[in-house]
Amino acid sequence: MSAGMAKTLATIHKVITRGVEVTRSRSQSFAEQGLPDEALWSGFVSYARTFVNLTHAHHDGEEVLIFPFGQQKMPDTSFDSLIAEHQQIAALLDEMGAAIDDAEKNPATESLSRISRLATQISEIWRPHIREEETIFSAARVNAVVTPEEQGKLMQQASQHGMQHAGPDYLAAPFILHNLEPEDRAHMAGEMPPIVSQELVPIVWKDQWAPMKPFLLP
Ligand SMILES: [Fe+2]
Ligand SMILES: [Fe+2]
């Protein structure tokens, strides 16, 4: 049985928190110091795009699965402000997606600065947003009203939902695992089908996500 939904939620938040920070800092340094070579550039485009897709998918999964579940188990909790923040972040993510498309066609300082600025704006909403979410779904609150079995089932559904909406698996799965330090990575690997972390990511998909490696943890 998994370690519970509080831990899984906090861990996926760590992936996205690192994702927005790496996207911000690298786009800023490319804008300031000049464009990288083609391989590093295509790796950055894949990384930033996967960040956008995964964050959209995470919010969608919360609105479709996690929040309705939370509402049912903790009827006094309001999710309205969290949903409003998702909408604000979604608009910024869409702008970022367009800026990434522009930058891919025509790598110019202007679109890189735009990506960096949007990442900063996303981060400003994101940080208090996840604090609020992790307070609502703290282990103590969740464990008081949800059995470990129910938590495991919900997290499995959320993980499936996420993988269906986060863009190509061969980018999303390594993005999740390798934006985490080893202990958290082991936890998330345990939430995925074993074949994903044991065979697909390290062997079958290895070359497809290799260009993102300079932006990921070893
Ligand atoms: Fe959220
Ligand atoms: Fe979240």
mmCIF file of C-alpha atoms and ligand atoms in Angstrom:
data_model
loop_
_atom_site.group_PDB
_atom_site.id
_atom_site.type_symbol
_atom_site.label_atom_id
_atom_site.label_comp_id
_atom_site.label_asym_id
_atom_site.label_seq_id
_atom_site.Cartn_x
_atom_site.Cartn_y
_atom_site.Cartn_z
ATOM 1 C CA MET A 1 0.000 0.000 0.000
ATOM 2 C CA SER A 2 1.257 3.452 -0.853
ATOM 3 C CA ALA A 3 2.427 6.002 1.710
ATOM 4 C CA GLY A 4 -0.801 7.947 1.372
ATOM 5 C CA MET A 5 -2.197 10.788 -0.620
ATOM 6 C CA ALA A 6 -0.646 13.620 1.436
ATOM 7 C CA LYS A 7 2.850 12.390 0.601
ATOM 8 C CA THR A 8 2.059 11.754 -3.077
ATOM 9 C CA LEU A 9 0.470 15.175 -3.511
ATOM 10 C CA ALA A 10 3.428 16.898 -1.837
ATOM 11 C CA THR A 11 5.836 14.903 -4.009
ATOM 12 C CA ILE A 12 4.180 15.791 -7.310
ATOM 13 C CA HIS A 13 4.201 19.410 -6.098
ATOM 14 C CA LYS A 14 7.986 19.133 -5.694
ATOM 15 C CA VAL A 15 8.264 18.030 -9.339
ATOM 16 C CA ILE A 16 6.328 21.061 -10.550
ATOM 17 C CA THR A 17 8.111 23.429 -8.143
ATOM 18 C CA ARG A 18 11.491 22.361 -9.514
ATOM 19 C CA GLY A 19 10.066 22.436 -13.031
ATOM 20 C CA VAL A 20 8.978 26.057 -12.827
ATOM 21 C CA GLU A 21 12.258 27.106 -11.206
ATOM 22 C CA VAL A 22 14.447 25.348 -13.785
ATOM 23 C CA THR A 23 12.318 26.721 -16.633
ATOM 24 C CA ARG A 24 12.637 30.233 -15.183
ATOM 25 C CA SER A 25 16.352 30.183 -14.437
ATOM 26 C CA ARG A 26 17.461 28.471 -17.656
ATOM 27 C CA SER A 27 15.308 30.609 -19.962
ATOM 28 C CA GLN A 28 16.650 33.681 -18.187
ATOM 29 C CA SER A 29 20.280 32.611 -18.542
ATOM 30 C CA PHE A 30 19.757 31.685 -22.222
ATOM 31 C CA ALA A 31 18.230 35.141 -22.754
ATOM 32 C CA GLU A 32 21.157 36.841 -21.013
ATOM 33 C CA GLN A 33 24.076 34.701 -22.135
ATOM 34 C CA GLY A 34 22.999 33.654 -25.588
ATOM 35 C CA LEU A 35 21.389 30.600 -27.085
ATOM 36 C CA PRO A 36 22.778 27.155 -26.420
ATOM 37 C CA ASP A 37 23.709 24.635 -29.117
ATOM 38 C CA GLU A 38 20.937 22.772 -30.884
ATOM 39 C CA ALA A 39 20.901 19.676 -28.661
ATOM 40 C CA LEU A 40 20.668 21.675 -25.443
ATOM 41 C CA TRP A 41 18.060 23.924 -27.017
ATOM 42 C CA SER A 42 15.801 21.042 -28.084
ATOM 43 C CA GLY A 43 16.215 19.559 -24.599
ATOM 44 C CA PHE A 44 15.081 22.819 -23.064
ATOM 45 C CA VAL A 45 12.052 23.026 -25.369
ATOM 46 C CA SER A 46 11.027 19.473 -24.369
ATOM 47 C CA TYR A 47 11.604 20.226 -20.695
ATOM 48 C CA ALA A 48 9.570 23.447 -20.688
ATOM 49 C CA ARG A 49 6.770 21.887 -22.735
ATOM 50 C CA THR A 50 6.574 18.898 -20.409
ATOM 51 C CA PHE A 51 6.414 21.294 -17.461
ATOM 52 C CA VAL A 52 3.420 23.032 -19.083
ATOM 53 C CA ASN A 53 1.629 19.764 -19.936
ATOM 54 C CA LEU A 54 2.225 18.169 -16.563
ATOM 55 C CA THR A 55 1.055 21.215 -14.602
ATOM 56 C CA HIS A 56 -2.143 21.417 -16.670
ATOM 57 C CA ALA A 57 -2.683 17.685 -16.116
ATOM 58 C CA HIS A 58 -2.066 18.012 -12.372
ATOM 59 C CA HIS A 59 -4.678 20.744 -12.016
ATOM 60 C CA ASP A 60 -7.134 18.841 -14.132
ATOM 61 C CA GLY A 61 -6.666 15.723 -11.997
ATOM 62 C CA GLU A 62 -7.297 17.746 -8.859
ATOM 63 C CA GLU A 63 -10.481 19.254 -10.215
ATOM 64 C CA VAL A 64 -11.842 16.011 -11.648
ATOM 65 C CA LEU A 65 -10.763 13.580 -8.909
ATOM 66 C CA ILE A 66 -9.035 14.981 -5.829
ATOM 67 C CA PHE A 67 -11.172 18.022 -4.992
ATOM 68 C CA PRO A 68 -14.539 16.261 -5.452
ATOM 69 C CA PHE A 69 -13.217 13.470 -3.243
ATOM 70 C CA GLY A 70 -11.995 15.995 -0.663
ATOM 71 C CA GLN A 71 -15.331 17.802 -0.792
ATOM 72 C CA GLN A 72 -17.153 14.579 -0.038
ATOM 73 C CA LYS A 73 -14.841 13.623 2.855
ATOM 74 C CA MET A 74 -14.396 17.140 4.275
ATOM 75 C CA PRO A 75 -17.676 18.911 3.449
ATOM 76 C CA ASP A 76 -16.735 22.120 5.285
ATOM 77 C CA THR A 77 -13.753 22.781 3.029
ATOM 78 C CA SER A 78 -14.063 25.267 0.176
ATOM 79 C CA PHE A 79 -12.090 24.615 -2.990
ATOM 80 C CA ASP A 80 -13.226 27.775 -4.778
ATOM 81 C CA SER A 81 -10.041 29.811 -4.315
ATOM 82 C CA LEU A 82 -7.852 26.862 -5.302
ATOM 83 C CA ILE A 83 -9.880 26.421 -8.500
ATOM 84 C CA ALA A 84 -9.650 30.153 -9.228
ATOM 85 C CA GLU A 85 -5.860 29.912 -8.866
ATOM 86 C CA HIS A 86 -5.791 26.972 -11.274
ATOM 87 C CA GLN A 87 -7.514 29.204 -13.824
ATOM 88 C CA GLN A 88 -4.961 31.979 -13.311
ATOM 89 C CA ILE A 89 -2.088 29.534 -13.653
ATOM 90 C CA ALA A 90 -3.719 27.883 -16.698
ATOM 91 C CA ALA A 91 -3.861 31.213 -18.541
ATOM 92 C CA LEU A 92 -0.152 31.785 -17.822
ATOM 93 C CA LEU A 93 0.682 28.221 -18.880
ATOM 94 C CA ASP A 94 -1.131 28.742 -22.185
ATOM 95 C CA GLU A 95 0.866 31.912 -22.772
ATOM 96 C CA MET A 96 4.011 30.026 -21.892
ATOM 97 C CA GLY A 97 3.094 27.258 -24.351
ATOM 98 C CA ALA A 98 2.730 29.877 -27.093
ATOM 99 C CA ALA A 99 6.066 31.460 -26.118
ATOM 100 C CA ILE A 100 7.731 28.025 -26.274
ATOM 101 C CA ASP A 101 6.262 27.458 -29.763
ATOM 102 C CA ASP A 102 7.608 30.856 -30.866
ATOM 103 C CA ALA A 103 11.001 30.207 -29.309
ATOM 104 C CA GLU A 104 11.201 26.818 -30.990
ATOM 105 C CA LYS A 105 10.566 28.300 -34.436
ATOM 106 C CA ASN A 106 12.712 31.323 -33.848
ATOM 107 C CA PRO A 107 14.982 31.142 -30.794
ATOM 108 C CA ALA A 108 15.206 34.799 -29.850
ATOM 109 C CA THR A 109 15.941 36.652 -26.634
ATOM 110 C CA GLU A 110 12.440 38.136 -26.630
ATOM 111 C CA SER A 111 10.579 34.814 -26.391
ATOM 112 C CA LEU A 112 13.065 33.486 -23.842
ATOM 113 C CA SER A 113 12.519 36.513 -21.600
ATOM 114 C CA ARG A 114 8.792 35.978 -21.999
ATOM 115 C CA ILE A 115 9.108 32.348 -20.844
ATOM 116 C CA SER A 116 11.167 33.445 -17.868
ATOM 117 C CA ARG A 117 8.724 36.208 -16.919
ATOM 118 C CA LEU A 118 5.749 33.850 -17.171
ATOM 119 C CA ALA A 119 7.548 31.262 -15.010
ATOM 120 C CA THR A 120 8.070 33.936 -12.351
ATOM 121 C CA GLN A 121 4.369 34.834 -12.439
ATOM 122 C CA ILE A 122 3.332 31.176 -12.238
ATOM 123 C CA SER A 123 5.669 30.603 -9.326
ATOM 124 C CA GLU A 124 4.168 33.516 -7.371
ATOM 125 C CA ILE A 125 0.720 31.900 -7.502
ATOM 126 C CA TRP A 126 1.996 28.331 -7.282
ATOM 127 C CA ARG A 127 3.877 28.570 -3.971
ATOM 128 C CA PRO A 128 1.013 29.781 -1.738
ATOM 129 C CA HIS A 129 -1.369 27.564 -3.744
ATOM 130 C CA ILE A 130 0.406 24.337 -2.829
ATOM 131 C CA ARG A 131 0.826 25.453 0.800
ATOM 132 C CA GLU A 132 -2.953 25.776 0.999
ATOM 133 C CA GLU A 133 -3.511 22.422 -0.733
ATOM 134 C CA GLU A 134 -1.030 20.608 1.466
ATOM 135 C CA THR A 135 -2.738 22.089 4.528
ATOM 136 C CA ILE A 136 -6.156 20.886 3.386
ATOM 137 C CA PHE A 137 -4.776 17.478 2.437
ATOM 138 C CA SER A 138 -2.330 17.087 5.339
ATOM 139 C CA ALA A 139 -1.668 13.508 6.425
ATOM 140 C CA ALA A 140 -3.415 14.131 9.767
ATOM 141 C CA ARG A 141 -6.599 15.522 8.185
ATOM 142 C CA VAL A 142 -6.741 12.954 5.402
ATOM 143 C CA ASN A 143 -5.933 9.947 7.565
ATOM 144 C CA ALA A 144 -8.738 10.907 9.935
ATOM 145 C CA VAL A 145 -11.404 10.547 7.229
ATOM 146 C CA VAL A 146 -9.983 8.353 4.445
ATOM 147 C CA THR A 147 -8.806 4.740 4.741
ATOM 148 C CA PRO A 148 -5.374 3.821 3.349
ATOM 149 C CA GLU A 149 -7.112 1.633 0.734
ATOM 150 C CA GLU A 150 -9.243 4.522 -0.496
ATOM 151 C CA GLN A 151 -6.194 6.783 -0.624
ATOM 152 C CA GLY A 152 -4.261 4.218 -2.614
ATOM 153 C CA LYS A 153 -7.119 3.780 -5.074
ATOM 154 C CA LEU A 154 -7.573 7.519 -5.539
ATOM 155 C CA MET A 155 -3.848 8.084 -6.088
ATOM 156 C CA GLN A 156 -3.798 5.296 -8.654
ATOM 157 C CA GLN A 157 -6.682 6.943 -10.516
ATOM 158 C CA ALA A 158 -4.955 10.324 -10.272
ATOM 159 C CA SER A 159 -1.716 8.872 -11.585
ATOM 160 C CA GLN A 160 -3.500 7.252 -14.546
ATOM 161 C CA HIS A 161 -5.388 10.436 -15.250
ATOM 162 C CA GLY A 162 -2.152 12.420 -15.092
ATOM 163 C CA MET A 163 -0.324 10.130 -17.487
ATOM 164 C CA GLN A 164 -3.178 10.352 -19.981
ATOM 165 C CA HIS A 165 -3.079 14.145 -19.998
ATOM 166 C CA ALA A 166 0.561 15.054 -19.468
ATOM 167 C CA GLY A 167 1.764 14.644 -23.058
ATOM 168 C CA PRO A 168 3.959 11.800 -24.280
ATOM 169 C CA ASP A 169 4.764 9.242 -21.548
ATOM 170 C CA TYR A 170 8.386 9.047 -22.683
ATOM 171 C CA LEU A 171 8.826 12.677 -21.589
ATOM 172 C CA ALA A 172 6.317 12.957 -18.702
ATOM 173 C CA ALA A 173 7.489 9.881 -16.754
ATOM 174 C CA PRO A 174 11.216 10.770 -16.733
ATOM 175 C CA PHE A 175 10.282 14.411 -16.042
ATOM 176 C CA ILE A 176 8.415 13.317 -12.893
ATOM 177 C CA LEU A 177 11.063 10.883 -11.674
ATOM 178 C CA HIS A 178 14.119 13.010 -12.438
ATOM 179 C CA ASN A 179 12.909 16.274 -11.007
ATOM 180 C CA LEU A 180 13.005 14.491 -7.637
ATOM 181 C CA GLU A 181 15.797 13.562 -5.253
ATOM 182 C CA PRO A 182 16.284 9.778 -4.854
ATOM 183 C CA GLU A 183 14.015 9.242 -1.842
ATOM 184 C CA ASP A 184 11.077 11.064 -3.397
ATOM 185 C CA ARG A 185 11.854 9.440 -6.741
ATOM 186 C CA ALA A 186 11.544 6.005 -5.153
ATOM 187 C CA HIS A 187 8.170 7.019 -3.721
ATOM 188 C CA MET A 188 6.822 8.203 -7.081
ATOM 189 C CA ALA A 189 8.217 5.143 -8.854
ATOM 190 C CA GLY A 190 6.112 3.091 -6.435
ATOM 191 C CA GLU A 191 2.998 4.945 -7.614
ATOM 192 C CA MET A 192 3.653 4.007 -11.260
ATOM 193 C CA PRO A 193 3.367 0.599 -12.887
ATOM 194 C CA PRO A 194 6.752 -1.109 -12.190
ATOM 195 C CA ILE A 195 7.503 -1.425 -15.907
ATOM 196 C CA VAL A 196 7.601 2.385 -16.223
ATOM 197 C CA SER A 197 10.395 3.047 -13.714
ATOM 198 C CA GLN A 198 12.264 -0.226 -14.209
ATOM 199 C CA GLU A 199 12.235 -0.689 -17.990
ATOM 200 C CA LEU A 200 10.589 2.064 -19.990
ATOM 201 C CA VAL A 201 12.275 5.144 -18.503
ATOM 202 C CA PRO A 202 15.790 3.730 -18.036
ATOM 203 C CA ILE A 203 15.935 1.530 -21.148
ATOM 204 C CA VAL A 204 13.201 1.741 -23.782
ATOM 205 C CA TRP A 205 12.629 5.516 -23.689
ATOM 206 C CA LYS A 206 16.215 6.440 -22.760
ATOM 207 C CA ASP A 207 17.148 8.145 -26.035
ATOM 208 C CA GLN A 208 13.852 10.012 -26.322
ATOM 209 C CA TRP A 209 14.269 11.901 -23.060
ATOM 210 C CA ALA A 210 18.074 12.140 -23.131
ATOM 211 C CA PRO A 211 18.032 15.750 -24.473
ATOM 212 C CA MET A 212 16.234 16.852 -21.252
ATOM 213 C CA LYS A 213 18.988 15.418 -19.043
ATOM 214 C CA PRO A 214 20.943 18.672 -18.599
ATOM 215 C CA PHE A 215 17.841 20.078 -16.890
ATOM 216 C CA LEU A 216 17.064 17.029 -14.730
ATOM 217 C CA LEU A 217 18.601 15.490 -11.618
ATOM 218 C CA PRO A 218 20.935 12.554 -12.293
HETATM 219 FE FE FE B 1 -3.882 22.738 -7.281
HETATM 220 FE FE FE B 2 -1.736 20.497 -6.512
#
